[in-house]
Amino acid sequence: MADELDLLRAVDPAPADGPHFGDGPLDHAAERHLDRLLHGPRPGRRTRSRPRLLWGLTAAVVTATTLAVLLGGSSGAPAVAAPRPLTVRDHSTAVPLAQVAELAAVAATDGSPALRRGTHVQSWSLAMSDDRPPVTLPEERVVRWRADGTHTEVVVATDPDHAGRPVLTDTGRVEDGHVLSRRTFPPMWGDAPPLSTPPHDPAKLRAYLTDLIHGDILTTSELLDATAELLDNWTLGAPESAALADLLADAKGLRPAGQVTDRLGRTGQAYVLDVGTGGRRMLILDPATGAVLGLETTFTRDDPAYGVRAGDVMEYRAWMR
């Protein structure tokens, strides 16, 4: 594994003496904002939103360069650092989202667990950089807030498939893995998402999520985008998870796929959404509580021109309490 990662690190898509395009690494939030600027409604115009494929397939130069290095082109074998897609283990046990929403509402009656500011998430995605290989290695991040408005963030590198237990404790202590960064931020407050507290009323939560992605109409794909950004900032309590499950149950296009085991070994229910041309998003929920466990985006068809094969992972995240 170390040898293969060394080979990946040795690949330089933008050498010092080559053309300089000014690309830089973007985090998840920056990618969503860039996509919104490129494809979203322009100021002053109200247009109906359309489904967008995360890491848009129309970004030919970035996508082709990234995938050619990461996946070895149309004729090469996928690099070890590229994760394998999750697969549904049992289609016969698919649970309708409406049923999950009902169970989540029952589970939330005592209000436990409670909403908590901060997150614990494992993630992987494609990325571009001038001076590094176009691969974002799997990482785990713990963000914890204090009463004085300050917060800490610890990020460590993990193995490509995120198999096994988390490598960060809930307090940010590293049990395994390589520390990428450890930072403390000054006090921050705000009355707008994501700094403001998410509500546990479904209608108010929909408005919150719409505001979170600066949208006008919350499509199902945008609902998943907003959910991911919410969970990158907050660990939902039972009431908030129930409200979110209620919104997801009303979302168009999300269909139950069956039982799946996520990268942390947790059993959940998968719900899939076809987006754009050749993309699929898989949402993973705890069927008893409605808690979101993970979100994955994959290609659904081959495209030799870009070195893409059906099932190649574009990005994924797995959230923990």
Coordinates of C-alpha atoms in Angstrom, one line a residue:
M1 CA 0.0 0.0 0.0
A2 CA 2.8 2.5 0.9
D3 CA 4.6 1.8 -2.4
E4 CA 1.5 2.4 -4.4
L5 CA 0.8 5.7 -2.6
D6 CA 4.4 6.7 -3.2
L7 CA 3.8 6.1 -6.9
L8 CA 0.7 8.3 -6.8
R9 CA 2.6 11.1 -5.0
A10 CA 5.3 11.0 -7.6
V11 CA 2.8 11.8 -10.4
D12 CA 2.8 15.5 -11.1
P13 CA 0.0 16.7 -13.5
A14 CA 1.4 20.3 -13.3
P15 CA 5.2 20.3 -13.3
A16 CA 7.1 23.5 -12.5
D17 CA 8.2 23.9 -16.2
G18 CA 4.7 23.1 -17.6
P19 CA 1.6 25.2 -18.2
H20 CA 0.3 26.8 -15.1
F21 CA -3.4 26.9 -14.8
G22 CA -3.7 28.2 -11.3
D23 CA -5.8 25.3 -10.0
G24 CA -5.8 24.8 -6.2
P25 CA -7.3 22.3 -3.8
L26 CA -10.9 23.0 -2.8
D27 CA -12.7 21.6 0.2
H28 CA -16.2 20.2 -0.1
A29 CA -17.9 23.5 0.7
A30 CA -15.8 25.4 -1.9
E31 CA -16.6 22.8 -4.6
R32 CA -20.3 23.2 -4.0
H33 CA -20.0 27.0 -4.0
L34 CA -18.0 26.9 -7.3
D35 CA -20.6 24.5 -8.8
R36 CA -23.4 26.9 -7.8
L37 CA -21.6 29.9 -9.3
L38 CA -21.0 28.0 -12.6
H39 CA -24.4 26.3 -13.0
G40 CA -26.8 28.0 -10.6
P41 CA -29.4 30.8 -11.3
R42 CA -27.8 34.2 -11.9
P43 CA -28.7 37.1 -9.6
G44 CA -31.9 38.8 -10.7
R45 CA -33.1 35.7 -12.6
R46 CA -35.4 33.1 -11.1
T47 CA -35.0 29.8 -13.0
R48 CA -36.0 26.3 -12.1
S49 CA -33.1 24.4 -10.7
R50 CA -32.0 21.3 -12.5
P51 CA -30.2 18.2 -11.1
R52 CA -26.5 18.6 -11.1
L53 CA -23.9 15.9 -11.0
L54 CA -21.3 16.6 -8.3
W55 CA -17.9 17.2 -9.8
G56 CA -19.7 17.9 -13.1
L57 CA -19.0 15.7 -16.1
T58 CA -18.9 18.8 -18.3
A59 CA -15.7 20.0 -16.6
A60 CA -13.8 18.0 -19.2
V61 CA -10.3 19.3 -18.6
V62 CA -10.3 18.8 -14.9
T63 CA -12.2 15.6 -14.9
A64 CA -10.1 14.0 -17.7
T65 CA -6.8 14.9 -16.1
T66 CA -7.9 13.9 -12.6
L67 CA -9.4 10.5 -13.6
A68 CA -6.6 9.6 -16.0
V69 CA -4.1 9.9 -13.2
L70 CA -6.3 8.5 -10.5
L71 CA -7.8 5.6 -12.4
G72 CA -5.0 4.9 -14.9
G73 CA -7.0 5.9 -18.0
S74 CA -9.5 3.8 -19.9
S75 CA -7.1 0.9 -20.3
G76 CA -5.4 0.9 -16.9
A77 CA -6.4 -0.8 -13.7
P78 CA -7.8 1.5 -10.9
A79 CA -5.2 2.7 -8.5
V80 CA -5.4 1.3 -5.0
A81 CA -6.0 4.7 -3.6
A82 CA -9.4 4.9 -5.4
P83 CA -12.1 3.5 -3.1
R84 CA -14.5 0.7 -4.1
P85 CA -18.2 1.7 -4.3
L86 CA -20.6 0.4 -1.6
T87 CA -22.9 -2.4 -2.7
V88 CA -26.4 -3.2 -1.6
R89 CA -26.2 -6.5 0.3
D90 CA -29.9 -7.4 0.4
H91 CA -32.4 -5.8 -2.0
S92 CA -35.3 -7.7 -0.4
T93 CA -35.1 -5.8 2.8
A94 CA -35.6 -2.3 1.4
V95 CA -37.5 0.0 3.8
P96 CA -39.6 2.8 2.4
L97 CA -38.5 6.3 3.4
A98 CA -42.0 7.0 4.8
Q99 CA -41.5 4.1 7.2
V100 CA -38.1 5.4 8.3
A101 CA -39.6 8.8 9.0
E102 CA -42.3 7.3 11.2
L103 CA -39.8 5.2 13.1
A104 CA -37.5 8.3 13.5
A105 CA -40.4 10.3 14.9
V106 CA -41.1 7.7 17.5
A107 CA -37.4 7.5 18.4
A108 CA -37.3 11.2 18.9
T109 CA -40.0 11.4 21.5
D110 CA -37.6 11.6 24.4
G111 CA -35.3 14.1 22.6
S112 CA -32.2 11.9 23.0
P113 CA -29.5 12.1 21.7
A114 CA -29.3 15.8 21.7
L115 CA -28.1 18.2 18.9
R116 CA -24.4 18.9 19.1
R117 CA -22.4 21.5 17.3
G118 CA -19.4 20.1 15.4
T119 CA -18.9 16.9 13.4
H120 CA -17.0 13.7 13.1
V121 CA -16.7 12.6 9.5
Q122 CA -14.6 10.4 7.2
S123 CA -14.4 11.5 3.5
W124 CA -12.7 11.0 0.2
S125 CA -13.0 12.9 -3.1
L126 CA -11.3 13.8 -6.4
A127 CA -9.3 17.0 -6.3
M128 CA -6.8 19.1 -8.3
S129 CA -3.6 20.8 -7.3
D130 CA -0.7 22.5 -9.0
D131 CA 2.0 20.8 -6.9
R132 CA 0.5 17.5 -5.8
P133 CA -1.2 14.5 -7.4
P134 CA -4.9 15.1 -8.2
V135 CA -6.0 12.8 -5.4
T136 CA -7.6 13.7 -2.1
L137 CA -6.5 11.0 0.2
P138 CA -9.1 9.6 2.6
E139 CA -9.3 11.7 5.7
E140 CA -11.1 11.8 9.0
R141 CA -12.1 15.0 10.7
V142 CA -13.3 15.9 14.2
V143 CA -14.6 19.4 14.9
R144 CA -15.6 20.3 18.4
W145 CA -17.0 23.6 19.7
R146 CA -16.6 25.2 23.1
A147 CA -19.1 27.4 25.0
D148 CA -16.9 30.5 24.3
G149 CA -17.5 30.2 20.6
T150 CA -14.0 28.8 19.8
H151 CA -13.6 25.4 18.1
T152 CA -10.9 22.9 17.3
E153 CA -10.4 20.8 14.2
V154 CA -8.2 17.7 13.9
V155 CA -7.7 16.0 10.5
V156 CA -5.9 12.7 10.0
A157 CA -5.3 10.5 6.9
T158 CA -7.0 7.1 6.8
D159 CA -6.9 4.1 4.6
P160 CA -8.6 4.4 1.1
D161 CA -11.6 2.3 1.9
H162 CA -12.1 3.6 5.5
A163 CA -12.4 0.0 6.6
G164 CA -12.6 -0.7 10.3
R165 CA -13.0 1.6 13.3
P166 CA -12.5 5.4 13.3
V167 CA -9.0 6.5 14.0
L168 CA -10.0 9.7 15.9
T169 CA -11.6 9.7 19.2
D170 CA -14.6 12.0 19.8
T171 CA -12.3 14.5 21.6
G172 CA -9.8 14.6 18.7
R173 CA -7.2 12.2 20.2
V174 CA -5.5 10.3 17.5
E175 CA -5.5 6.5 17.9
D176 CA -4.0 5.7 14.5
G177 CA -3.3 7.4 11.2
H178 CA -1.2 10.4 10.1
V179 CA -2.1 13.9 11.4
L180 CA -2.7 16.3 8.5
S181 CA -3.7 19.3 10.6
R182 CA -4.7 20.3 14.1
R183 CA -6.1 23.8 14.5
T184 CA -8.0 26.0 16.9
F185 CA -10.2 28.8 15.7
P186 CA -11.2 32.1 17.4
P187 CA -14.8 32.7 18.6
M188 CA -17.5 32.6 15.8
W189 CA -21.2 33.4 16.1
G190 CA -23.9 33.9 13.4
D191 CA -27.6 34.0 12.9
A192 CA -27.5 32.3 9.4
P193 CA -26.8 28.7 8.5
P194 CA -24.6 26.9 9.2
L195 CA -23.7 28.8 12.3
S196 CA -27.3 29.2 13.4
T197 CA -28.9 26.3 15.2
P198 CA -30.8 24.0 12.8
P199 CA -34.5 23.6 13.7
H200 CA -36.3 20.3 14.3
D201 CA -39.6 21.3 12.6
P202 CA -39.6 19.9 9.1
A203 CA -40.9 23.1 7.4
K204 CA -38.4 25.3 9.2
L205 CA -35.6 22.8 8.5
R206 CA -36.5 22.9 4.8
A207 CA -36.1 26.7 4.9
Y208 CA -32.9 26.4 6.8
L209 CA -31.4 24.0 4.2
T210 CA -32.6 26.1 1.3
D211 CA -30.8 29.1 2.9
L212 CA -27.8 27.0 3.6
I213 CA -27.1 26.4 -0.1
H214 CA -28.4 29.9 -1.1
G215 CA -31.1 28.4 -3.3
D216 CA -34.7 29.2 -4.2
I217 CA -36.0 25.8 -5.0
L218 CA -34.7 22.8 -3.1
T219 CA -34.5 19.9 -5.5
T220 CA -33.7 16.4 -4.3
S221 CA -30.0 16.7 -5.3
E222 CA -29.8 20.1 -3.6
L223 CA -31.4 18.6 -0.5
L224 CA -28.6 16.0 -0.4
D225 CA -26.0 18.8 -0.9
A226 CA -27.6 20.8 1.9
T227 CA -27.8 17.7 4.2
A228 CA -24.1 17.0 3.6
E229 CA -23.1 20.6 4.5
L230 CA -25.4 20.5 7.5
L231 CA -23.7 17.3 8.8
D232 CA -20.3 18.8 8.1
N233 CA -21.1 21.4 10.8
W234 CA -23.6 19.8 13.2
T235 CA -24.2 16.4 14.7
L236 CA -28.0 16.0 14.6
G237 CA -30.0 15.0 17.6
A238 CA -33.0 12.7 17.4
P239 CA -35.6 15.5 16.8
E240 CA -33.5 17.0 13.9
S241 CA -32.9 13.6 12.4
A242 CA -36.6 12.9 12.5
A243 CA -37.3 16.2 10.8
L244 CA -34.7 15.5 8.1
A245 CA -36.2 12.0 7.5
D246 CA -39.6 13.6 7.0
L247 CA -38.1 15.9 4.3
L248 CA -36.3 13.0 2.6
A249 CA -39.5 10.9 2.6
D250 CA -41.2 13.7 0.5
A251 CA -38.2 14.1 -1.9
K252 CA -38.7 13.1 -5.5
G253 CA -36.5 10.4 -7.1
L254 CA -35.0 8.9 -3.9
R255 CA -35.8 5.2 -4.1
P256 CA -35.1 2.5 -1.5
A257 CA -32.4 0.0 -2.6
G258 CA -32.0 -2.3 0.3
Q259 CA -29.6 -3.1 3.1
V260 CA -25.9 -2.0 2.9
T261 CA -22.9 -2.1 5.2
D262 CA -21.0 1.2 5.2
R263 CA -17.3 1.7 5.4
L264 CA -17.4 1.8 9.2
G265 CA -19.2 -1.6 9.4
R266 CA -22.5 -0.1 10.2
T267 CA -25.7 -1.6 8.8
G268 CA -28.0 0.9 7.1
Q269 CA -30.7 1.3 4.4
A270 CA -29.6 2.7 1.0
Y271 CA -31.6 5.2 -1.0
V272 CA -30.4 6.1 -4.5
L273 CA -30.9 9.1 -6.8
D274 CA -29.9 9.3 -10.4
V275 CA -28.4 12.7 -11.2
G276 CA -27.4 14.3 -14.5
T277 CA -26.2 11.9 -17.1
G278 CA -24.2 9.0 -15.8
G279 CA -24.2 9.7 -12.1
R280 CA -25.8 8.2 -9.0
R281 CA -25.9 9.3 -5.3
M282 CA -26.5 6.8 -2.5
L283 CA -27.8 8.1 0.8
I284 CA -27.4 5.7 3.8
L285 CA -29.7 6.0 6.8
D286 CA -30.1 4.2 10.1
P287 CA -33.6 2.8 9.6
A288 CA -34.5 2.9 13.3
T289 CA -33.6 6.6 13.9
G290 CA -33.5 8.2 10.5
A291 CA -29.9 9.3 11.3
V292 CA -27.8 9.9 8.1
L293 CA -24.8 7.6 8.1
G294 CA -23.3 8.4 4.8
L295 CA -23.5 9.8 1.2
E296 CA -21.7 8.5 -1.9
T297 CA -21.6 9.7 -5.5
T298 CA -20.5 7.3 -8.3
F299 CA -20.5 7.0 -12.0
T300 CA -23.1 4.7 -13.5
R301 CA -21.7 4.2 -17.0
D302 CA -18.4 3.8 -18.7
D303 CA -16.9 6.7 -20.6
P304 CA -13.5 5.7 -22.2
A305 CA -12.8 9.3 -23.2
Y306 CA -12.4 10.2 -19.6
G307 CA -11.1 6.9 -18.3
V308 CA -14.3 6.4 -16.3
R309 CA -15.9 3.1 -15.6
A310 CA -19.3 2.4 -14.1
G311 CA -19.0 2.2 -10.4
D312 CA -16.0 4.5 -10.0
V313 CA -16.4 6.6 -6.9
M314 CA -16.5 10.4 -7.2
E315 CA -16.7 11.2 -3.5
Y316 CA -18.1 9.9 -0.3
R317 CA -18.6 10.9 3.3
A318 CA -19.5 8.9 6.5
W319 CA -20.7 10.7 9.6
M320 CA -20.5 9.6 13.2
R321 CA -21.6 10.8 16.5

